[in-house]
Structure formats: structure tokens, C-alpha cells
C-alpha positions as a LaTeX table, in Angstrom:
\begin{tabular}{lrrr}
\hline
Residue & $x$ (\AA) & $y$ (\AA) & $z$ (\AA) \\
\hline
Met1 & $-58.29$ & $-37.43$ & 52.98 \\
Thr2 & $-56.89$ & $-35.26$ & 50.68 \\
Ser3 & $-53.09$ & $-33.43$ & 50.82 \\
Gln4 & $-52.57$ & $-29.92$ & 49.90 \\
Thr5 & $-49.33$ & $-29.02$ & 49.29 \\
Gln6 & $-47.03$ & $-26.56$ & 50.53 \\
Pro7 & $-46.35$ & $-23.05$ & 47.70 \\
Val8 & $-42.80$ & $-24.06$ & 46.19 \\
Ile9 & $-41.22$ & $-20.46$ & 46.15 \\
Gln10 & $-38.52$ & $-20.22$ & 43.57 \\
Thr11 & $-36.20$ & $-17.72$ & 41.99 \\
Ile12 & $-36.77$ & $-15.77$ & 38.75 \\
Ala13 & $-33.79$ & $-17.85$ & 36.95 \\
His14 & $-35.21$ & $-21.55$ & 38.18 \\
Ile15 & $-38.75$ & $-20.81$ & 36.99 \\
Glu16 & $-36.96$ & $-19.90$ & 33.46 \\
Arg17 & $-35.17$ & $-23.01$ & 33.51 \\
Thr18 & $-37.72$ & $-25.10$ & 34.51 \\
Tyr19 & $-40.11$ & $-23.73$ & 31.69 \\
Pro20 & $-38.41$ & $-22.41$ & 28.39 \\
Asn21 & $-40.60$ & $-20.81$ & 25.94 \\
Glu22 & $-43.51$ & $-20.48$ & 27.71 \\
Trp23 & $-45.62$ & $-17.40$ & 29.23 \\
Val24 & $-45.33$ & $-17.47$ & 33.15 \\
Leu25 & $-47.23$ & $-15.92$ & 35.85 \\
Val26 & $-45.33$ & $-15.85$ & 39.26 \\
Lys27 & $-47.50$ & $-14.55$ & 42.20 \\
Glu28 & $-44.37$ & $-12.90$ & 44.09 \\
Thr29 & $-42.48$ & $-13.09$ & 47.11 \\
Ala30 & $-39.52$ & $-11.44$ & 46.79 \\
Trp31 & $-37.39$ & $-7.85$ & 45.21 \\
Gln32 & $-34.38$ & $-6.58$ & 44.75 \\
Lys33 & $-34.61$ & $-2.81$ & 46.06 \\
Thr34 & $-34.76$ & $-1.79$ & 42.37 \\
Gly35 & $-38.85$ & $-2.97$ & 43.32 \\
His36 & $-37.98$ & $-6.32$ & 40.12 \\
Pro37 & $-38.93$ & $-9.91$ & 40.94 \\
Thr38 & $-36.27$ & $-12.55$ & 42.12 \\
Lys39 & $-38.26$ & $-15.74$ & 43.81 \\
Gly40 & $-42.35$ & $-16.22$ & 43.81 \\
Ile41 & $-45.08$ & $-19.20$ & 43.34 \\
Val42 & $-45.28$ & $-20.81$ & 39.87 \\
Met43 & $-49.51$ & $-20.12$ & 39.19 \\
Ala44 & $-49.60$ & $-20.57$ & 35.70 \\
His45 & $-47.61$ & $-21.38$ & 32.80 \\
Ser46 & $-48.83$ & $-21.42$ & 28.85 \\
Pro47 & $-47.06$ & $-21.48$ & 25.67 \\
Asp48 & $-48.89$ & $-18.74$ & 24.71 \\
Arg49 & $-50.04$ & $-15.78$ & 26.82 \\
Asp50 & $-53.82$ & $-15.66$ & 26.66 \\
Gly51 & $-53.96$ & $-18.90$ & 28.27 \\
Leu52 & $-52.17$ & $-17.58$ & 31.91 \\
Val53 & $-55.25$ & $-14.25$ & 31.67 \\
Pro54 & $-58.20$ & $-16.48$ & 33.54 \\
His55 & $-55.04$ & $-17.28$ & 35.38 \\
Thr56 & $-54.66$ & $-14.03$ & 36.73 \\
Ile57 & $-58.03$ & $-12.88$ & 37.38 \\
Arg58 & $-59.45$ & $-15.05$ & 39.16 \\
Leu59 & $-55.75$ & $-15.25$ & 41.93 \\
His60 & $-56.87$ & $-10.74$ & 41.55 \\
Glu61 & $-59.34$ & $-11.46$ & 42.62 \\
Gln62 & $-59.21$ & $-14.19$ & 45.63 \\
Glu63 & $-56.11$ & $-11.54$ & 46.07 \\
Pro64 & $-56.28$ & $-7.92$ & 46.33 \\
Ser65 & $-53.60$ & $-7.14$ & 46.81 \\
Val66 & $-51.27$ & $-9.38$ & 45.59 \\
Lys67 & $-48.26$ & $-8.27$ & 43.45 \\
Thr68 & $-47.84$ & $-10.46$ & 39.93 \\
Tyr69 & $-45.82$ & $-10.89$ & 37.46 \\
Ala70 & $-45.97$ & $-12.90$ & 33.72 \\
Phe71 & $-43.37$ & $-13.01$ & 32.02 \\
Tyr72 & $-42.12$ & $-15.28$ & 28.63 \\
Thr73 & $-38.78$ & $-17.07$ & 29.08 \\
Gly74 & $-37.36$ & $-18.43$ & 25.80 \\
Pro75 & $-35.23$ & $-15.17$ & 23.94 \\
Val76 & $-37.31$ & $-11.49$ & 22.98 \\
Val77 & $-36.17$ & $-11.58$ & 19.74 \\
Pro78 & $-35.52$ & $-13.33$ & 17.80 \\
Glu79 & $-31.89$ & $-15.08$ & 16.02 \\
Asp80 & $-32.84$ & $-14.01$ & 13.04 \\
Met81 & $-33.71$ & $-10.72$ & 13.80 \\
Val82 & $-31.81$ & $-7.48$ & 14.06 \\
Val83 & $-33.25$ & $-4.80$ & 15.98 \\
Val84 & $-31.84$ & $-0.79$ & 15.08 \\
Leu85 & $-32.19$ & 1.45 & 17.81 \\
\hline
\end{tabular}
């Protein structure tokens, strides 16, 4: 006998803390009024972005209208780098 677990909806902030310095693919479930996702279900995570590609393709094939959010949970700009605009 197999048991199926229910997907866990988490806040984006909680996901960022749970998967530090990783790329995360989230199935969006809630949004701000501006459209930015606030909650979702983690579908995949990987230390490199390419690790999300097969999961993203499969998910969009299974659910063509699904909204996903792929993001990096670590620092966007390394601490020893200065950005000049």
C-alpha cells in the first residue's frame, strides 16, 4: 500500500530559508495584488539552475496553465562585488 502526501503550500520567505543558496521551482498558489507570488509548492530544487529544467518542462506539459516561479535563494550579487549603475 502506498500513501500519497498532500502538497505543502509554503510562503516564499519560508522556502528561501528552507533551501539556502539553491535554485527553487515553485508552483504558485497565492499572489500579491501586483502579481508577485507570495506562496507556493516546491516542485524541485537544485544547486544549479539547469537542475530545474526537466522538472519545469514536465510540470508545464502536465499542467499547461500552471504558474511557476523559479528563483535563487542566495545572494544575487556576491558580497565582495560592487555594482555601479
